[in-house]
């Protein structure tokens, strides 16, 4: 199997949190590639055909690192510890074996790598998550991300203790 030299080896770890909340499904996410990134993913139903995925950032990274050490520390995490990036919601539609979707338009603002805005495409199935993020400058020219390749994370079940 050939590897794409543009991509660093990546790992995606996802753990459910706040399982008693009634306003959707909440997941703690750690992505490791060239650096570690932490997010909370919030899935909720918009209507009969649309699932929204909201990607929330940590205001203070130490809160995320507590969860890496022990996911049971989630009681110490508060919704006010997270930042919502408006315009970065991913609108997902049901497909045969899961959901697929993308951000809408160019309202997901960023300043990473000289980009003005980013687009995110995600597909989620029972066994994998495919993710593609691309950044664009104010002239709508792509400044990062690859159209021909995506991060494809395959589910691995943790062994029982």
Short mmCIF file of N, CA, C and O in Angstrom, two decimals, residues 22-143:
data_model
loop_
_atom_site.label_atom_id
_atom_site.label_comp_id
_atom_site.label_asym_id
_atom_site.label_seq_id
_atom_site.Cartn_x
_atom_site.Cartn_y
_atom_site.Cartn_z
N UNK A 22 -29.99 15.39 27.24
CA UNK A 22 -31.10 15.09 26.34
C UNK A 22 -31.03 15.86 25.02
O UNK A 22 -31.87 15.69 24.16
N UNK A 23 -30.02 16.71 24.84
CA UNK A 23 -29.94 17.57 23.65
C UNK A 23 -28.94 17.07 22.61
O UNK A 23 -28.25 17.84 21.98
N UNK A 24 -28.87 15.77 22.43
CA UNK A 24 -27.99 15.20 21.41
C UNK A 24 -26.94 14.29 22.01
O UNK A 24 -27.00 13.92 23.18
N UNK A 25 -25.99 13.92 21.17
CA UNK A 25 -24.90 13.03 21.56
C UNK A 25 -23.63 13.86 21.62
O UNK A 25 -23.33 14.63 20.70
N UNK A 26 -22.87 13.69 22.70
CA UNK A 26 -21.64 14.45 22.94
C UNK A 26 -20.46 13.48 22.96
O UNK A 26 -20.51 12.46 23.63
N UNK A 27 -19.38 13.83 22.24
CA UNK A 27 -18.20 12.98 22.16
C UNK A 27 -16.94 13.81 22.38
O UNK A 27 -16.81 14.90 21.83
N UNK A 28 -16.02 13.27 23.18
CA UNK A 28 -14.70 13.87 23.33
C UNK A 28 -13.81 13.26 22.24
O UNK A 28 -13.77 12.05 22.07
N UNK A 29 -13.10 14.11 21.49
CA UNK A 29 -12.30 13.66 20.36
C UNK A 29 -10.86 14.15 20.51
O UNK A 29 -10.63 15.33 20.74
N UNK A 30 -9.95 13.21 20.35
CA UNK A 30 -8.52 13.55 20.32
C UNK A 30 -7.99 13.05 18.98
O UNK A 30 -8.11 11.88 18.65
N UNK A 31 -7.43 13.98 18.18
CA UNK A 31 -6.81 13.61 16.92
C UNK A 31 -5.33 13.86 17.04
O UNK A 31 -4.90 14.95 17.41
N UNK A 32 -4.55 12.84 16.74
CA UNK A 32 -3.10 12.96 16.79
C UNK A 32 -2.56 12.77 15.39
O UNK A 32 -2.81 11.76 14.75
N UNK A 33 -1.89 13.78 14.88
CA UNK A 33 -1.12 13.65 13.64
C UNK A 33 0.20 14.34 13.90
O UNK A 33 0.96 13.87 14.72
N UNK A 34 0.49 15.46 13.30
CA UNK A 34 1.75 16.14 13.59
C UNK A 34 1.69 16.83 14.96
O UNK A 34 2.69 17.20 15.52
N UNK A 35 0.49 17.02 15.48
CA UNK A 35 0.28 17.54 16.82
C UNK A 35 -1.01 16.95 17.37
O UNK A 35 -1.72 16.24 16.67
N UNK A 36 -1.29 17.21 18.62
CA UNK A 36 -2.53 16.71 19.23
C UNK A 36 -3.59 17.81 19.17
O UNK A 36 -3.32 18.95 19.50
N UNK A 37 -4.79 17.43 18.73
CA UNK A 37 -5.91 18.35 18.68
C UNK A 37 -7.05 17.75 19.49
O UNK A 37 -7.28 16.55 19.42
N UNK A 38 -7.77 18.60 20.21
CA UNK A 38 -8.87 18.14 21.03
C UNK A 38 -10.13 18.90 20.65
O UNK A 38 -10.09 20.10 20.43
N UNK A 39 -11.25 18.20 20.61
CA UNK A 39 -12.53 18.82 20.32
C UNK A 39 -13.61 18.06 21.08
O UNK A 39 -13.41 16.93 21.53
N UNK A 40 -14.77 18.68 21.16
CA UNK A 40 -15.99 17.99 21.56
C UNK A 40 -16.90 18.04 20.35
O UNK A 40 -17.09 19.10 19.75
N UNK A 41 -17.41 16.88 19.96
CA UNK A 41 -18.35 16.80 18.85
C UNK A 41 -19.75 16.66 19.44
O UNK A 41 -19.99 15.79 20.27
N UNK A 42 -20.65 17.49 18.99
CA UNK A 42 -22.04 17.47 19.45
C UNK A 42 -22.93 17.18 18.25
O UNK A 42 -23.02 17.99 17.33
N UNK A 43 -23.57 16.02 18.26
CA UNK A 43 -24.52 15.65 17.22
C UNK A 43 -25.93 15.93 17.73
O UNK A 43 -26.26 15.55 18.85
N UNK A 44 -26.75 16.55 16.90
CA UNK A 44 -28.15 16.72 17.25
C UNK A 44 -29.01 16.76 16.00
O UNK A 44 -28.52 17.05 14.90
N UNK A 45 -30.28 16.45 16.14
CA UNK A 45 -31.19 16.38 15.01
C UNK A 45 -31.76 17.76 14.73
O UNK A 45 -32.28 18.42 15.62
N UNK A 46 -31.66 18.19 13.46
CA UNK A 46 -32.25 19.45 13.05
C UNK A 46 -33.68 19.24 12.58
O UNK A 46 -34.58 19.98 12.95
N UNK A 47 -33.88 18.23 11.73
CA UNK A 47 -35.22 17.90 11.22
C UNK A 47 -35.24 16.43 10.82
O UNK A 47 -34.29 15.70 11.12
N UNK A 48 -36.26 16.00 10.12
CA UNK A 48 -36.41 14.58 9.77
C UNK A 48 -35.30 14.04 8.89
O UNK A 48 -35.09 12.83 8.83
N UNK A 49 -34.59 14.90 8.18
CA UNK A 49 -33.57 14.41 7.25
C UNK A 49 -32.16 14.92 7.54
O UNK A 49 -31.23 14.55 6.85
N UNK A 50 -31.99 15.77 8.55
CA UNK A 50 -30.69 16.42 8.77
C UNK A 50 -30.20 16.23 10.20
O UNK A 50 -30.90 16.50 11.16
N UNK A 51 -28.95 15.79 10.29
CA UNK A 51 -28.24 15.67 11.56
C UNK A 51 -27.16 16.75 11.52
O UNK A 51 -26.46 16.91 10.52
N UNK A 52 -27.03 17.52 12.60
CA UNK A 52 -26.00 18.56 12.68
C UNK A 52 -24.84 18.05 13.53
O UNK A 52 -25.05 17.48 14.60
N UNK A 53 -23.63 18.28 13.06
CA UNK A 53 -22.43 18.00 13.83
C UNK A 53 -21.77 19.34 14.13
O UNK A 53 -21.37 20.06 13.21
N UNK A 54 -21.71 19.66 15.40
CA UNK A 54 -21.10 20.91 15.87
C UNK A 54 -19.72 20.54 16.44
O UNK A 54 -19.63 19.66 17.30
N UNK A 55 -18.66 21.19 15.96
CA UNK A 55 -17.31 20.93 16.44
C UNK A 55 -16.92 22.04 17.41
O UNK A 55 -16.80 23.19 17.01
N UNK A 56 -16.75 21.69 18.68
CA UNK A 56 -16.43 22.68 19.70
C UNK A 56 -14.97 22.57 20.12
O UNK A 56 -14.43 21.48 20.22
N UNK A 57 -14.35 23.72 20.35
CA UNK A 57 -12.95 23.81 20.75
C UNK A 57 -12.86 24.05 22.26
O UNK A 57 -13.75 24.63 22.85
N UNK A 58 -11.75 23.65 22.85
CA UNK A 58 -11.50 23.90 24.27
C UNK A 58 -10.91 25.28 24.45
O UNK A 58 -9.96 25.66 23.76
N UNK A 59 -11.45 26.05 25.41
CA UNK A 59 -10.87 27.35 25.75
C UNK A 59 -9.53 27.16 26.43
O UNK A 59 -8.59 27.92 26.20
N UNK A 60 -9.47 26.15 27.31
CA UNK A 60 -8.25 25.85 28.08
C UNK A 60 -7.88 24.40 27.81
O UNK A 60 -8.65 23.49 28.14
N UNK A 61 -6.73 24.18 27.21
CA UNK A 61 -6.32 22.84 26.77
C UNK A 61 -6.17 21.86 27.94
O UNK A 61 -6.32 20.65 27.77
N UNK A 62 -5.90 22.38 29.15
CA UNK A 62 -5.73 21.50 30.30
C UNK A 62 -7.01 20.71 30.60
O UNK A 62 -6.96 19.59 31.10
N UNK A 63 -8.18 21.30 30.28
CA UNK A 63 -9.45 20.60 30.47
C UNK A 63 -9.50 19.35 29.57
O UNK A 63 -9.99 18.31 29.97
N UNK A 64 -9.00 19.48 28.36
CA UNK A 64 -8.95 18.34 27.44
C UNK A 64 -7.98 17.29 27.94
O UNK A 64 -8.26 16.09 27.89
N UNK A 65 -6.84 17.72 28.43
CA UNK A 65 -5.82 16.78 28.89
C UNK A 65 -6.29 15.99 30.11
O UNK A 65 -5.89 14.84 30.30
N UNK A 66 -7.17 16.58 30.92
CA UNK A 66 -7.78 15.83 32.03
C UNK A 66 -8.58 14.64 31.50
O UNK A 66 -8.54 13.55 32.05
N UNK A 67 -9.31 14.86 30.41
CA UNK A 67 -10.11 13.80 29.82
C UNK A 67 -9.26 12.73 29.15
O UNK A 67 -9.64 11.56 29.13
N UNK A 68 -8.11 13.12 28.62
CA UNK A 68 -7.20 12.14 28.03
C UNK A 68 -6.72 11.19 29.11
O UNK A 68 -6.68 9.97 28.92
N UNK A 69 -6.38 11.74 30.28
CA UNK A 69 -5.90 10.91 31.38
C UNK A 69 -7.00 10.03 31.95
O UNK A 69 -6.77 8.87 32.28
N UNK A 70 -8.21 10.59 32.08
CA UNK A 70 -9.32 9.84 32.68
C UNK A 70 -10.63 10.42 32.17
O UNK A 70 -11.03 11.50 32.58
N UNK A 71 -11.29 9.70 31.28
CA UNK A 71 -12.54 10.18 30.68
C UNK A 71 -13.62 10.41 31.75
O UNK A 71 -14.54 11.21 31.54
N UNK A 72 -13.48 9.80 32.90
CA UNK A 72 -14.45 10.00 33.98
C UNK A 72 -14.36 11.39 34.60
O UNK A 72 -15.20 11.78 35.40
N UNK A 73 -13.35 12.17 34.21
CA UNK A 73 -13.21 13.55 34.66
C UNK A 73 -14.18 14.49 33.94
O UNK A 73 -14.18 15.69 34.17
N UNK A 74 -15.03 13.93 33.08
CA UNK A 74 -15.96 14.75 32.30
C UNK A 74 -16.90 15.57 33.18
O UNK A 74 -17.39 16.61 32.75
N UNK A 75 -17.13 15.15 34.40
CA UNK A 75 -17.97 15.92 35.32
C UNK A 75 -17.35 17.29 35.61
O UNK A 75 -18.06 18.23 35.94
N UNK A 76 -16.04 17.40 35.46
CA UNK A 76 -15.35 18.67 35.69
C UNK A 76 -15.36 19.57 34.46
O UNK A 76 -14.90 20.70 34.51
N UNK A 77 -15.88 19.05 33.34
CA UNK A 77 -15.96 19.83 32.11
C UNK A 77 -17.34 20.46 32.01
O UNK A 77 -18.35 19.80 32.22
N UNK A 78 -17.37 21.75 31.71
CA UNK A 78 -18.62 22.49 31.61
C UNK A 78 -18.76 23.01 30.19
O UNK A 78 -17.77 23.29 29.53
N UNK A 79 -19.97 23.17 29.73
CA UNK A 79 -20.22 23.69 28.38
C UNK A 79 -19.54 25.05 28.19
O UNK A 79 -19.11 25.40 27.09
N UNK A 80 -19.38 25.82 29.26
CA UNK A 80 -18.73 27.13 29.18
C UNK A 80 -17.21 27.03 29.01
O UNK A 80 -16.55 28.04 28.76
N UNK A 81 -16.66 25.80 29.10
CA UNK A 81 -15.24 25.57 28.85
C UNK A 81 -14.95 25.39 27.36
O UNK A 81 -13.80 25.20 26.97
N UNK A 82 -16.01 25.44 26.55
CA UNK A 82 -15.88 25.16 25.12
C UNK A 82 -16.28 26.37 24.28
O UNK A 82 -17.12 27.16 24.69
N UNK A 83 -15.66 26.46 23.10
CA UNK A 83 -15.99 27.53 22.15
C UNK A 83 -16.74 26.94 20.97
O UNK A 83 -16.33 25.93 20.40
N UNK A 84 -17.83 27.59 20.61
CA UNK A 84 -18.58 27.21 19.43
C UNK A 84 -18.11 28.08 18.28
O UNK A 84 -18.01 29.29 18.42
N UNK A 85 -17.82 27.46 17.15
CA UNK A 85 -17.41 28.21 15.96
C UNK A 85 -18.62 28.29 15.04
O UNK A 85 -18.90 27.35 14.31
N UNK A 86 -19.35 29.39 15.12
CA UNK A 86 -20.54 29.57 14.30
C UNK A 86 -20.15 29.58 12.82
O UNK A 86 -19.12 30.12 12.44
N UNK A 87 -20.97 28.95 12.01
CA UNK A 87 -20.69 28.82 10.59
C UNK A 87 -19.90 27.57 10.26
O UNK A 87 -19.66 27.27 9.10
N UNK A 88 -19.46 26.85 11.29
CA UNK A 88 -18.66 25.64 11.09
C UNK A 88 -19.47 24.36 11.33
O UNK A 88 -18.90 23.27 11.38
N UNK A 89 -20.77 24.50 11.47
CA UNK A 89 -21.61 23.31 11.67
C UNK A 89 -21.59 22.47 10.40
O UNK A 89 -21.57 22.99 9.30
N UNK A 90 -21.61 21.17 10.58
CA UNK A 90 -21.62 20.24 9.45
C UNK A 90 -23.03 19.67 9.35
O UNK A 90 -23.55 19.09 10.30
N UNK A 91 -23.65 19.87 8.20
CA UNK A 91 -25.01 19.42 7.94
C UNK A 91 -24.94 18.05 7.29
O UNK A 91 -24.47 17.91 6.17
N UNK A 92 -25.40 17.03 8.02
CA UNK A 92 -25.24 15.65 7.58
C UNK A 92 -26.57 15.04 7.15
O UNK A 92 -27.59 15.26 7.80
N UNK A 93 -26.51 14.26 6.09
CA UNK A 93 -27.68 13.55 5.57
C UNK A 93 -27.41 12.05 5.66
O UNK A 93 -26.27 11.60 5.52
N UNK A 94 -28.47 11.29 5.84
CA UNK A 94 -28.37 9.84 5.92
C UNK A 94 -27.98 9.27 4.57
O UNK A 94 -28.50 9.68 3.54
N UNK A 95 -27.03 8.34 4.60
CA UNK A 95 -26.68 7.55 3.43
C UNK A 95 -26.93 6.09 3.79
O UNK A 95 -27.34 5.80 4.92
N UNK A 96 -26.69 5.18 2.89
CA UNK A 96 -26.99 3.77 3.13
C UNK A 96 -26.51 3.25 4.47
O UNK A 96 -27.26 2.64 5.22
N UNK A 97 -25.26 3.50 4.79
CA UNK A 97 -24.68 2.91 6.00
C UNK A 97 -24.19 3.93 7.02
O UNK A 97 -23.36 3.62 7.85
N UNK A 98 -24.68 5.17 6.95
CA UNK A 98 -24.25 6.18 7.91
C UNK A 98 -24.74 7.56 7.52
O UNK A 98 -25.85 7.72 7.02
N UNK A 99 -23.87 8.55 7.75
CA UNK A 99 -24.20 9.95 7.45
C UNK A 99 -23.02 10.60 6.75
O UNK A 99 -21.87 10.26 7.02
N UNK A 100 -23.31 11.58 5.90
CA UNK A 100 -22.26 12.33 5.25
C UNK A 100 -22.69 13.79 5.16
O UNK A 100 -23.89 14.08 5.05
N UNK A 101 -21.73 14.71 5.22
CA UNK A 101 -22.10 16.11 5.15
C UNK A 101 -20.90 17.04 5.10
O UNK A 101 -19.75 16.60 5.09
N UNK A 102 -21.21 18.34 5.09
CA UNK A 102 -20.17 19.36 4.95
C UNK A 102 -20.64 20.65 5.59
O UNK A 102 -21.83 20.84 5.85
N UNK A 103 -19.69 21.54 5.81
CA UNK A 103 -20.03 22.90 6.22
C UNK A 103 -20.74 23.57 5.05
O UNK A 103 -20.60 23.16 3.91
N UNK A 104 -21.50 24.61 5.35
CA UNK A 104 -22.26 25.30 4.30
C UNK A 104 -21.57 26.62 3.96
O UNK A 104 -21.34 27.44 4.83
N UNK A 105 -21.23 26.81 2.70
CA UNK A 105 -20.67 28.08 2.25
C UNK A 105 -19.28 28.36 2.78
O UNK A 105 -18.51 27.46 3.06
N UNK A 106 -18.98 29.65 2.97
CA UNK A 106 -17.65 30.06 3.42
C UNK A 106 -17.72 30.87 4.72
O UNK A 106 -16.98 31.81 4.92
N UNK A 107 -18.63 30.46 5.60
CA UNK A 107 -18.83 31.17 6.87
C UNK A 107 -18.02 30.62 8.04
O UNK A 107 -18.13 31.11 9.15
N UNK A 108 -17.24 29.57 7.81
CA UNK A 108 -16.43 28.98 8.89
C UNK A 108 -15.06 29.67 8.87
O UNK A 108 -14.13 29.23 8.19
N UNK A 109 -14.95 30.76 9.60
CA UNK A 109 -13.75 31.59 9.57
C UNK A 109 -12.60 30.95 10.33
O UNK A 109 -12.80 30.28 11.34
N UNK A 110 -11.39 31.18 9.82
CA UNK A 110 -10.17 30.67 10.45
C UNK A 110 -9.03 31.61 10.09
O UNK A 110 -9.14 32.41 9.17
N UNK A 111 -7.92 31.49 10.82
CA UNK A 111 -6.72 32.23 10.47
C UNK A 111 -5.54 31.27 10.35
O UNK A 111 -4.39 31.69 10.31
N UNK A 112 -5.82 29.99 10.27
CA UNK A 112 -4.78 28.97 10.17
C UNK A 112 -4.17 28.96 8.77
O UNK A 112 -4.89 28.96 7.77
N UNK A 113 -2.84 28.95 8.68
CA UNK A 113 -2.12 28.83 7.39
C UNK A 113 -2.56 29.87 6.36
O UNK A 113 -2.75 29.55 5.19
N UNK A 114 -2.75 31.10 6.76
CA UNK A 114 -3.15 32.18 5.86
C UNK A 114 -4.54 32.00 5.25
O UNK A 114 -4.88 32.65 4.26
N UNK A 115 -5.34 31.13 5.82
CA UNK A 115 -6.70 30.92 5.31
C UNK A 115 -7.64 31.92 5.96
O UNK A 115 -7.45 32.33 7.10
N UNK A 116 -8.67 32.30 5.23
CA UNK A 116 -9.74 33.17 5.73
C UNK A 116 -10.92 32.34 6.22
O UNK A 116 -11.60 32.70 7.17
N UNK A 117 -11.17 31.22 5.53
CA UNK A 117 -12.26 30.33 5.92
C UNK A 117 -11.88 28.91 5.56
O UNK A 117 -10.94 28.65 4.81
N UNK A 118 -12.61 27.96 6.14
CA UNK A 118 -12.35 26.56 5.85
C UNK A 118 -13.65 25.85 5.52
O UNK A 118 -14.74 26.33 5.84
N UNK A 119 -13.50 24.73 4.85
CA UNK A 119 -14.62 23.83 4.61
C UNK A 119 -14.26 22.49 5.22
O UNK A 119 -13.08 22.11 5.27
N UNK A 120 -15.24 21.80 5.71
CA UNK A 120 -15.04 20.50 6.34
C UNK A 120 -16.06 19.54 5.76
O UNK A 120 -17.24 19.87 5.66
N UNK A 121 -15.60 18.37 5.36
CA UNK A 121 -16.46 17.30 4.87
C UNK A 121 -16.22 16.08 5.74
O UNK A 121 -15.05 15.71 5.96
N UNK A 122 -17.29 15.47 6.22
CA UNK A 122 -17.17 14.29 7.07
C UNK A 122 -18.20 13.26 6.65
O UNK A 122 -19.35 13.59 6.36
N UNK A 123 -17.76 12.00 6.63
CA UNK A 123 -18.67 10.86 6.48
C UNK A 123 -18.46 9.95 7.67
O UNK A 123 -17.32 9.67 8.06
N UNK A 124 -19.56 9.50 8.27
CA UNK A 124 -19.49 8.66 9.46
C UNK A 124 -20.29 7.39 9.19
O UNK A 124 -21.46 7.46 8.79
N UNK A 125 -19.65 6.24 9.39
CA UNK A 125 -20.34 4.97 9.34
C UNK A 125 -20.05 4.24 10.65
O UNK A 125 -19.29 4.74 11.49
N UNK A 126 -20.60 3.07 10.79
CA UNK A 126 -20.37 2.28 12.00
C UNK A 126 -18.90 1.90 12.15
O UNK A 126 -18.40 1.76 13.25
N UNK A 127 -18.20 1.76 11.02
CA UNK A 127 -16.83 1.27 11.08
C UNK A 127 -15.76 2.30 10.71
O UNK A 127 -14.57 2.02 10.84
N UNK A 128 -16.15 3.52 10.25
CA UNK A 128 -15.11 4.47 9.87
C UNK A 128 -15.61 5.92 9.88
O UNK A 128 -16.81 6.17 9.85
N UNK A 129 -14.65 6.82 9.91
CA UNK A 129 -14.91 8.25 9.76
C UNK A 129 -13.93 8.76 8.71
O UNK A 129 -12.72 8.50 8.79
N UNK A 130 -14.44 9.44 7.70
CA UNK A 130 -13.62 10.06 6.67
C UNK A 130 -13.74 11.56 6.85
O UNK A 130 -14.84 12.09 6.99
N UNK A 131 -12.59 12.24 6.86
CA UNK A 131 -12.57 13.67 7.16
C UNK A 131 -11.66 14.41 6.20
O UNK A 131 -10.53 14.00 5.97
N UNK A 132 -12.16 15.51 5.65
CA UNK A 132 -11.37 16.36 4.76
C UNK A 132 -11.62 17.81 5.15
O UNK A 132 -12.75 18.27 5.15
N UNK A 133 -10.56 18.50 5.49
CA UNK A 133 -10.64 19.93 5.79
C UNK A 133 -9.76 20.68 4.80
O UNK A 133 -8.63 20.26 4.53
N UNK A 134 -10.30 21.77 4.25
CA UNK A 134 -9.53 22.60 3.32
C UNK A 134 -9.69 24.06 3.71
O UNK A 134 -10.78 24.48 4.11
N UNK A 135 -8.60 24.82 3.61
CA UNK A 135 -8.63 26.24 3.91
C UNK A 135 -8.47 27.07 2.65
O UNK A 135 -7.74 26.69 1.73
N UNK A 136 -9.17 28.22 2.62
CA UNK A 136 -9.17 29.09 1.46
C UNK A 136 -8.84 30.52 1.88
O UNK A 136 -9.25 30.96 2.96
N UNK A 137 -8.14 31.26 1.02
CA UNK A 137 -7.83 32.66 1.31
C UNK A 137 -8.98 33.56 0.85
O UNK A 137 -9.99 33.07 0.33
N UNK A 138 -8.81 34.87 0.99
CA UNK A 138 -9.90 35.79 0.64
C UNK A 138 -10.21 35.82 -0.85
O UNK A 138 -11.26 36.26 -1.26
N UNK A 139 -9.28 35.31 -1.68
CA UNK A 139 -9.54 35.20 -3.12
C UNK A 139 -10.15 33.85 -3.47
O UNK A 139 -10.23 33.47 -4.64
N UNK A 140 -10.55 33.08 -2.46
CA UNK A 140 -11.14 31.74 -2.62
C UNK A 140 -10.18 30.73 -3.24
O UNK A 140 -10.59 29.75 -3.84
N UNK A 141 -8.87 30.95 -3.05
CA UNK A 141 -7.87 29.99 -3.51
C UNK A 141 -7.50 29.10 -2.33
O UNK A 141 -7.28 29.58 -1.21
N UNK A 142 -7.41 27.80 -2.60
CA UNK A 142 -7.09 26.83 -1.55
C UNK A 142 -5.66 27.05 -1.07
O UNK A 142 -4.74 27.12 -1.88
N UNK A 143 -5.47 27.17 0.25
CA UNK A 143 -4.13 27.34 0.82
C UNK A 143 -3.69 26.14 1.65
O UNK A 143 -2.53 26.02 1.98
#
